[in-house]
Short mmCIF file of C-alpha atoms in Angstrom, two decimals:
data_model
loop_
_atom_site.label_atom_id
_atom_site.label_comp_id
_atom_site.label_asym_id
_atom_site.label_seq_id
_atom_site.Cartn_x
_atom_site.Cartn_y
_atom_site.Cartn_z
CA MET L 1 5.37 38.45 90.16
CA ARG L 2 7.82 40.62 88.23
CA THR L 3 11.22 41.13 89.79
CA ARG L 4 14.13 43.16 88.55
CA SER L 5 17.32 41.40 87.63
CA LYS L 6 20.45 42.23 89.58
CA ARG L 7 22.38 42.43 86.30
CA ALA L 8 20.84 44.67 83.66
CA LYS L 9 19.65 42.68 80.66
CA ARG L 10 19.01 44.75 77.55
CA CYS L 11 16.18 44.21 75.11
CA PRO L 12 17.37 43.04 71.66
CA SER L 13 14.64 45.13 70.00
CA CYS L 14 14.91 48.56 71.64
CA GLY L 15 17.88 48.21 73.98
CA GLY L 16 15.81 48.97 77.08
CA ARG L 17 16.17 47.35 80.48
CA MET L 18 14.30 44.05 80.76
CA GLU L 19 12.61 42.45 83.77
CA LYS L 20 12.18 38.85 84.82
CA TYR L 21 8.80 37.55 83.72
CA GLY L 22 8.37 34.08 85.17
CA HIS L 23 9.43 30.83 83.52
CA ASP L 24 8.25 28.76 80.61
CA ARG L 25 7.12 25.11 80.75
CA LYS L 26 10.71 23.89 80.58
CA GLY L 27 11.79 26.11 83.44
CA ALA L 28 13.73 28.63 81.35
CA GLN L 29 13.72 32.25 82.52
CA ARG L 30 11.32 34.53 80.66
CA TRP L 31 12.04 38.26 80.21
CA HIS L 32 9.78 41.22 79.54
CA CYS L 33 10.60 44.70 78.18
CA PRO L 34 8.32 47.44 79.59
CA GLU L 35 9.20 49.81 76.74
CA CYS L 36 8.35 47.73 73.66
CA SER L 37 6.37 44.90 75.36
CA VAL L 38 8.66 42.20 73.96
CA ASN L 39 8.74 39.09 76.13
CA GLY L 40 10.10 35.62 75.79
CA VAL L 41 13.07 33.38 76.49
CA PHE L 42 16.35 34.79 75.20
CA HIS L 43 19.07 32.18 74.91
CA ASP L 44 22.04 34.47 75.41
CA PRO L 45 24.41 32.74 77.82
CA LYS L 46 27.28 35.08 77.01
CA GLY L 47 25.45 38.36 77.40
CA ARG L 48 25.65 41.40 75.15
CA LYS L 49 28.86 42.76 76.68
CA ALA L 50 30.71 39.49 76.17
CA MET L 51 29.44 39.24 72.60
CA ARG L 52 30.49 42.85 71.98
CA ARG L 53 34.01 42.07 73.17
CA GLU L 54 34.20 38.99 70.96
CA LEU L 55 32.90 40.91 67.95
CA ASP L 56 35.41 43.74 68.51
CA SER L 57 38.30 41.28 68.73
CA PHE L 58 37.06 39.51 65.60
CA VAL L 59 36.87 42.74 63.58
CA ALA L 60 40.26 43.91 64.89
CA ARG L 61 41.96 40.71 63.78
CA LEU L 62 40.07 40.63 60.48
CA LEU L 63 41.15 44.15 59.51
CA GLY L 64 44.42 44.38 61.42
CA GLY L 65 46.70 42.74 58.88
CA HIS L 66 46.85 39.38 60.67
CA THR L 67 45.26 36.19 59.42
CA LEU L 68 42.56 34.49 61.46
CA ALA L 69 44.49 31.23 61.16
CA GLU L 70 47.18 32.69 63.44
CA GLU L 71 44.68 32.90 66.32
CA GLY L 72 44.09 29.18 66.50
CA ARG L 73 41.18 26.84 66.00
CA SER L 74 39.45 27.75 69.27
CA PHE L 75 39.35 31.44 68.34
CA ARG L 76 37.79 30.69 64.95
CA ARG L 77 35.26 28.33 66.54
CA ASP L 78 34.21 30.80 69.24
CA ARG L 79 33.90 33.67 66.70
CA GLU L 80 32.04 31.70 64.06
CA TRP L 81 28.83 33.56 64.90
CA CYS L 82 30.53 36.89 64.06
CA TRP L 83 30.36 36.08 60.34
CA ARG L 84 26.56 36.31 60.57
CA VAL L 85 26.59 39.90 61.86
CA ASP L 86 25.70 42.21 58.97
CA PRO L 87 27.36 45.68 59.21
CA VAL L 88 24.79 47.86 57.46
CA ILE L 89 25.81 51.48 56.85
CA PRO L 90 22.81 53.75 57.57
CA VAL L 91 21.71 56.20 54.88
CA PRO L 92 23.21 59.63 55.63
CA GLY L 93 20.84 62.37 56.66
CA THR L 94 23.01 65.25 55.44
CA LYS L 95 24.29 65.75 51.92
CA SER L 96 27.95 65.71 50.94
CA HIS L 97 29.59 68.44 48.94
CA VAL L 98 31.53 65.91 46.83
CA LEU L 99 31.02 62.19 46.28
CA GLU L 100 33.56 59.93 44.62
CA THR L 101 32.02 56.72 43.30
CA ASP L 102 33.54 53.65 41.73
CA GLY L 103 33.12 49.89 41.59
CA THR L 104 35.75 47.30 42.52
CA TYR L 105 35.51 43.60 41.67
CA VAL L 106 36.01 40.92 44.31
CA ASN L 107 35.93 37.26 43.31
CA GLY L 108 33.41 37.79 40.51
CA ARG L 109 31.24 40.27 42.43
CA CYS L 110 31.26 44.07 42.10
CA LEU L 111 31.23 46.33 45.16
CA LEU L 112 29.89 49.84 44.50
CA VAL L 113 31.29 52.38 46.96
CA PRO L 114 30.42 56.10 47.14
CA MET L 115 32.87 58.03 49.33
CA ASP L 116 32.68 61.56 50.67
CA GLY L 117 35.39 63.47 48.82
CA THR L 118 35.93 65.89 51.71
CA THR L 119 36.05 63.59 54.75
CA GLY L 120 37.03 60.32 53.04
CA LEU L 121 34.17 58.41 54.72
CA VAL L 122 32.11 55.71 53.03
CA VAL L 123 28.49 56.77 52.55
CA ARG L 124 26.97 53.51 51.33
CA ILE L 125 27.84 50.18 49.69
CA ARG L 126 26.05 47.80 47.33
CA TRP L 127 26.93 44.40 45.89
CA CYS L 128 26.02 43.60 42.30
CA ALA L 129 27.02 41.33 39.44
CA HIS L 130 28.31 44.20 37.28
CA GLU L 131 28.03 47.97 36.99
CA SER L 132 24.79 49.09 35.35
CA ILE L 133 22.32 51.96 35.38
CA ALA L 134 19.83 50.04 37.54
CA GLU L 135 22.45 49.14 40.16
CA TYR L 136 23.76 52.69 40.38
CA ARG L 137 20.24 54.08 40.66
CA ALA L 138 19.57 51.70 43.53
CA LEU L 139 22.84 52.85 45.12
CA PHE L 140 22.03 56.56 44.79
CA ARG L 141 18.37 56.26 45.75
CA GLY L 142 17.79 57.74 49.20
CA VAL L 143 21.20 59.44 49.41
CA PRO L 144 21.01 63.27 49.49
CA ALA L 145 22.17 64.74 46.18
CA PRO L 146 25.75 66.06 46.37
CA ASP L 147 26.99 69.20 44.66
CA VAL L 148 29.61 67.32 42.61
CA LEU L 149 30.01 63.66 41.62
CA VAL L 150 33.51 62.53 40.64
CA SER L 151 33.46 59.45 38.41
CA ASP L 152 35.75 57.45 36.17
CA GLY L 153 33.48 57.87 33.12
CA MET L 154 31.19 54.87 33.58
CA ARG L 155 28.13 55.73 31.48
CA GLY L 156 25.78 53.80 33.71
CA MET L 157 26.91 55.83 36.70
CA GLU L 158 26.49 59.16 34.93
CA ARG L 159 23.03 58.27 33.59
CA ALA L 160 21.92 57.06 37.01
CA ALA L 161 23.19 60.27 38.59
CA ALA L 162 21.33 62.35 36.01
CA ALA L 163 18.12 60.47 36.83
CA GLU L 164 18.43 60.49 40.64
CA TRP L 165 20.33 63.78 41.11
CA PRO L 166 19.36 66.14 38.26
CA GLY L 167 21.13 69.16 39.74
CA THR L 168 24.47 67.47 40.51
CA ARG L 169 27.57 68.49 38.52
CA LEU L 170 29.87 65.82 37.13
CA GLN L 171 33.65 65.88 37.35
CA ARG L 172 35.43 63.32 35.18
CA CYS L 173 38.57 61.83 36.72
CA LEU L 174 41.51 63.35 34.84
CA VAL L 175 43.64 60.25 35.44
CA HIS L 176 41.12 58.12 33.56
CA VAL L 177 40.83 60.73 30.80
CA HIS L 178 44.59 60.76 30.25
CA ARG L 179 44.63 56.96 30.41
CA ASP L 180 41.99 56.77 27.67
CA THR L 181 44.07 59.16 25.58
CA GLY L 182 47.10 56.91 25.91
CA ARG L 183 45.04 53.89 24.92
CA ASP L 184 43.82 55.61 21.74
CA LEU L 185 47.07 57.33 20.70
CA THR L 186 49.54 54.84 22.28
CA HIS L 187 52.37 56.03 24.48
CA GLN L 188 54.58 56.80 21.47
CA PRO L 189 52.35 58.19 18.69
CA LYS L 190 53.79 58.39 15.20
CA THR L 191 51.93 61.27 13.56
CA GLN L 192 52.53 64.91 14.45
CA ALA L 193 48.82 65.47 15.16
CA ALA L 194 48.72 62.62 17.66
CA LYS L 195 51.89 63.85 19.37
CA GLU L 196 50.45 67.33 19.83
CA LEU L 197 47.11 66.02 21.11
CA LYS L 198 48.81 63.72 23.60
CA LYS L 199 50.93 66.61 24.84
CA LEU L 200 47.78 68.68 25.23
CA SER L 201 46.21 65.86 27.25
CA SER L 202 49.24 65.77 29.54
CA ARG L 203 48.68 69.45 30.31
CA LEU L 204 45.37 68.60 31.99
CA PHE L 205 47.14 68.16 35.33
CA LYS L 206 48.65 71.67 35.13
CA VAL L 207 45.25 73.38 35.08
CA HIS L 208 44.35 74.81 38.50
CA THR L 209 42.20 77.89 37.83
CA ALA L 210 39.30 78.84 35.58
CA GLU L 211 41.59 81.07 33.48
CA GLU L 212 44.01 78.21 32.86
CA ALA L 213 41.06 75.98 31.93
CA ALA L 214 39.90 78.56 29.37
CA ARG L 215 43.38 78.73 27.86
CA TRP L 216 43.51 74.94 27.66
CA GLY L 217 40.21 74.99 25.77
CA GLU L 218 41.63 77.56 23.37
CA GLY L 219 44.61 75.29 22.76
CA LEU L 220 42.29 72.36 21.99
CA ASN L 221 40.32 74.51 19.55
CA ALA L 222 43.54 75.70 17.88
CA TRP L 223 44.67 72.08 17.49
CA TYR L 224 41.40 71.21 15.75
CA GLU L 225 41.64 74.16 13.38
CA ARG L 226 45.11 72.99 12.42
CA TRP L 227 44.27 69.31 11.97
CA LYS L 228 40.54 69.28 11.17
CA ASP L 229 41.11 67.98 7.62
CA MET L 230 42.93 64.98 9.09
CA VAL L 231 40.28 64.46 11.79
CA ASN L 232 37.41 64.53 9.27
CA GLU L 233 39.17 62.45 6.60
CA ARG L 234 37.14 59.46 5.36
CA THR L 235 38.04 56.23 3.61
CA THR L 236 35.53 54.62 1.26
CA ALA L 237 35.08 50.96 0.47
CA LYS L 238 36.22 51.67 -3.09
CA ASP L 239 39.58 53.00 -1.84
CA ASP L 240 40.23 50.09 0.55
CA PRO L 241 37.99 47.10 -0.27
CA ALA L 242 40.07 44.74 1.91
CA HIS L 243 38.96 46.52 5.10
CA ALA L 244 35.41 47.37 4.05
CA ALA L 245 33.69 44.54 5.99
CA GLY L 246 30.28 45.61 4.65
CA ARG L 247 30.86 49.34 5.30
CA LYS L 248 30.58 52.03 2.68
CA TRP L 249 32.97 54.40 4.42
CA TRP L 250 34.75 54.97 7.79
CA TRP L 251 36.93 57.54 9.46
CA THR L 252 40.52 57.20 8.32
CA HIS L 253 42.05 58.24 11.66
CA GLU L 254 39.33 56.83 13.90
CA ARG L 255 41.34 56.70 17.14
CA LEU L 256 42.63 60.25 16.72
CA ARG L 257 39.11 61.50 16.07
CA ARG L 258 37.68 59.57 19.03
CA CYS L 259 40.31 61.02 21.37
CA TYR L 260 39.62 64.59 20.22
CA LYS L 261 35.85 64.17 20.40
CA ARG L 262 36.11 62.87 23.96
CA LEU L 263 38.17 65.85 25.14
CA GLU L 264 35.99 68.31 23.23
CA LYS L 265 32.74 66.86 24.68
CA LEU L 266 34.02 66.84 28.26
CA PHE L 267 35.23 70.41 27.96
CA ARG L 268 31.95 71.57 26.43
CA ASP L 269 29.85 69.81 29.12
CA GLY L 270 31.89 71.37 31.91
CA SER L 271 32.81 68.00 33.43
CA LEU L 272 36.51 68.30 32.58
CA PHE L 273 37.33 71.30 34.76
CA ALA L 274 34.41 71.43 37.19
CA TYR L 275 36.95 71.61 40.03
CA THR L 276 37.91 75.12 38.87
CA ASP L 277 34.35 76.51 38.94
CA PRO L 278 34.21 79.33 41.54
CA ALA L 279 30.55 78.54 42.31
CA LEU L 280 31.46 74.98 43.32
CA LEU L 281 34.60 76.02 45.18
CA ALA L 282 32.44 78.19 47.45
CA GLY L 283 31.18 75.01 49.12
CA GLY L 284 34.63 73.46 49.47
CA GLU L 285 37.47 71.98 47.46
CA VAL L 286 36.57 69.66 44.59
CA PRO L 287 38.97 66.80 43.71
CA ARG L 288 39.88 66.31 40.08
CA ASP L 289 40.37 62.54 40.27
CA THR L 290 39.22 59.45 42.16
CA ASN L 291 42.60 58.78 43.76
CA GLY L 292 41.10 59.33 47.21
CA LEU L 293 38.67 56.48 46.65
CA GLU L 294 41.18 54.20 44.94
CA GLY L 295 43.80 54.62 47.65
CA GLY L 296 41.45 55.08 50.59
CA ILE L 297 39.02 52.18 50.10
CA ASN L 298 39.73 49.98 47.08
CA SER L 299 43.43 49.37 47.75
CA PRO L 300 42.96 48.57 51.49
CA ILE L 301 40.21 46.10 50.55
CA LYS L 302 42.53 44.29 48.15
CA ARG L 303 45.37 44.23 50.70
CA MET L 304 43.03 42.85 53.37
CA LEU L 305 41.82 40.08 51.08
CA ASP L 306 45.43 39.28 50.23
CA ASP L 307 46.11 38.79 53.96
CA HIS L 308 43.21 36.31 54.19
CA ARG L 309 43.74 34.26 51.06
CA GLY L 310 41.56 31.19 50.79
CA MET L 311 38.39 32.53 52.39
CA PRO L 312 35.08 31.49 50.80
CA ARG L 313 33.22 34.10 48.79
CA LYS L 314 30.64 34.71 51.53
CA HIS L 315 33.36 35.51 54.07
CA MET L 316 35.24 37.68 51.57
CA MET L 317 32.14 39.77 50.98
CA ARG L 318 31.50 40.11 54.72
CA ALA L 319 35.14 41.16 55.27
CA CYS L 320 34.77 43.88 52.61
CA GLU L 321 31.59 45.08 54.30
CA TRP L 322 33.37 45.38 57.64
CA LYS L 323 36.23 47.26 55.98
CA CYS L 324 33.81 49.79 54.54
CA TYR L 325 31.82 49.96 57.77
CA THR L 326 34.90 50.98 59.74
CA ARG L 327 35.33 53.87 57.27
CA SER L 328 31.70 55.01 57.67
CA PRO L 329 30.67 58.14 59.63
CA HIS L 330 29.61 56.14 62.75
CA PRO L 331 31.63 52.88 62.92
CA ASP L 332 30.08 51.39 66.08
CA THR L 333 29.96 47.60 66.28
CA GLY L 334 27.12 47.85 68.79
CA ALA L 335 24.51 48.74 66.16
CA PRO L 336 25.17 45.68 63.92
CA LEU L 337 25.27 43.49 67.02
CA ASP L 338 21.88 44.79 68.21
CA ALA L 339 20.40 44.15 64.75
CA TYR L 340 21.84 40.63 64.80
CA LEU L 341 20.39 39.92 68.25
CA LYS L 342 17.00 41.26 67.18
CA THR L 343 17.00 39.11 64.05
CA ARG L 344 17.98 36.08 66.06
CA HIS L 345 15.25 36.86 68.59
CA ASP L 346 12.68 37.19 65.81
CA ARG L 347 13.83 33.89 64.31
CA GLU L 348 13.51 32.15 67.66
CA ALA L 349 10.09 33.74 68.17
CA ARG L 350 8.93 32.40 64.80
CA ARG L 351 10.26 28.97 65.68
CA ARG L 352 8.47 29.00 69.03
CA GLU L 353 5.25 30.16 67.39
CA LYS L 354 5.52 27.38 64.83
CA THR L 355 6.01 24.86 67.62
CA ARG L 356 3.04 26.27 69.55
CA LEU L 357 0.77 26.05 66.52
CA ALA L 358 1.83 22.45 65.92
CA GLU L 359 1.11 21.57 69.53
CA SER L 360 -2.27 23.32 69.47
CA ALA L 361 -3.19 21.38 66.35
CA THR L 362 -2.47 18.03 68.01
CA GLY L 363 -3.60 19.06 71.50
CA ASP L 364 -1.74 19.18 74.80
CA GLU L 365 -3.41 16.09 76.30
CA PRO L 366 -1.37 13.00 77.11
CA PHE L 367 -0.77 10.64 74.26
CA ALA L 368 -3.10 7.99 75.70
CA ASP L 369 -5.98 10.48 75.84
CA ARG L 370 -5.54 11.41 72.19
CA ILE L 371 -5.93 7.82 70.92
CA SER L 372 -9.09 7.46 68.91
CA VAL L 373 -10.75 4.10 69.63
CA GLN L 374 -13.36 3.06 67.08
CA LEU L 375 -15.91 0.61 68.50
CA PRO L 376 -17.53 -1.94 66.16
CA ASP L 377 -21.15 -1.57 65.20
CA PRO L 378 -23.61 -3.80 67.06
CA GLY L 379 -24.20 -7.06 65.30
CA GLU L 380 -20.86 -7.14 63.46
CA PRO L 381 -18.32 -9.85 64.30
CA THR L 382 -15.52 -8.69 66.56
CA MET L 383 -11.85 -9.69 66.74
CA ASN L 384 -9.76 -10.05 69.85
CA ALA L 385 -6.70 -7.86 69.39
CA TYR L 386 -4.73 -9.87 71.88
CA GLU L 387 -5.10 -13.22 70.26
CA SER L 388 -1.98 -15.08 69.26
CA GLY L 389 -0.16 -13.19 66.55
CA PHE L 390 -1.62 -9.73 67.33
CA GLY L 391 0.29 -8.84 70.48
CA ILE L 392 3.47 -6.79 70.86
CA ARG L 393 6.35 -8.50 69.15
CA HIS L 394 9.98 -8.48 70.29
CA GLY L 395 13.20 -9.33 68.50
CA TRP L 396 12.96 -11.30 65.30
CA ALA L 397 9.54 -12.71 65.99
CA GLY L 398 7.35 -12.75 62.93
CA THR L 399 10.11 -12.08 60.41
CA SER L 400 10.43 -14.28 57.39
CA THR L 401 13.60 -15.93 56.31
#
């Protein structure tokens, strides 16, 4: 007979109210869910509310700037199961106006994080060995295409975005552009052309409108007209055989040319000043760098890992996942806990089914009834099993020295 429990017990599959459903052979209480028809024995002595409180305290101490070692050995032992809870961020159903995406490396693994540039919330995460087109395509797949994608210039990211989101505009991070310029021209260039180009690159941060962007492009074009002979100058192997290295010719001022070509390509593609486009500004403000992602997600992750130095890689990755999950649109620890309970229930159900199949293969009869006694054929000589030397032996009887 089914009776209702005085204390509501929730189903690990659907979260519905469960009813008592008799007992198993060992006397354990069985439960049944009328909504999803799940029934079985659920070994949950703490209860969902107690586990929720333990999980909340675990996450608060993990992300609160205090080390878990300060809580004592008993706290770490009681919360050991919390490391197995996987905080999965659900795929958003609505598109974002701007997404800032970057990868940060943690103990040899790369964490790809796309963040909403307007709200500062994490949309999705993905672990990988290194940044590549395939990994970024897997990250973007299923996410609604944003209007603008702000990136640091990773080619794999841009190619993956072009494949998954054909209509999305790209905005190159101006901080990374200026950093690349400094790497090519050094911080104290020697030639007059390099000094002027570096000064022009520094003016990127003073562009706020479409008119100022057009004037900046005119300045870049004027610089090229003035120094194009120097940019296109070549050196042949005959002029400098010591640096030929199997080449017939090469650009004399290769770094200067590479810096100009980068700025010219970004300006021509519209990914240098996409944040000044009136059509994009109609949907909201567009950031011109990835500082929101670097300071909002990547830096807190590194500070958290610094607070918990010495954790194994598996725990470090789980801590990063919880950090990103708390910055997601719906950071509720109840959803990961329900998924963990359901997975544990499914694992126990598979174990019980495996045990049942093993018992059905051997039979449920007593052991004495399952003994197969083979009688001798008539006419063959028989042997008394209880003659001397064939009985049950105890101790050291029958052993050789």
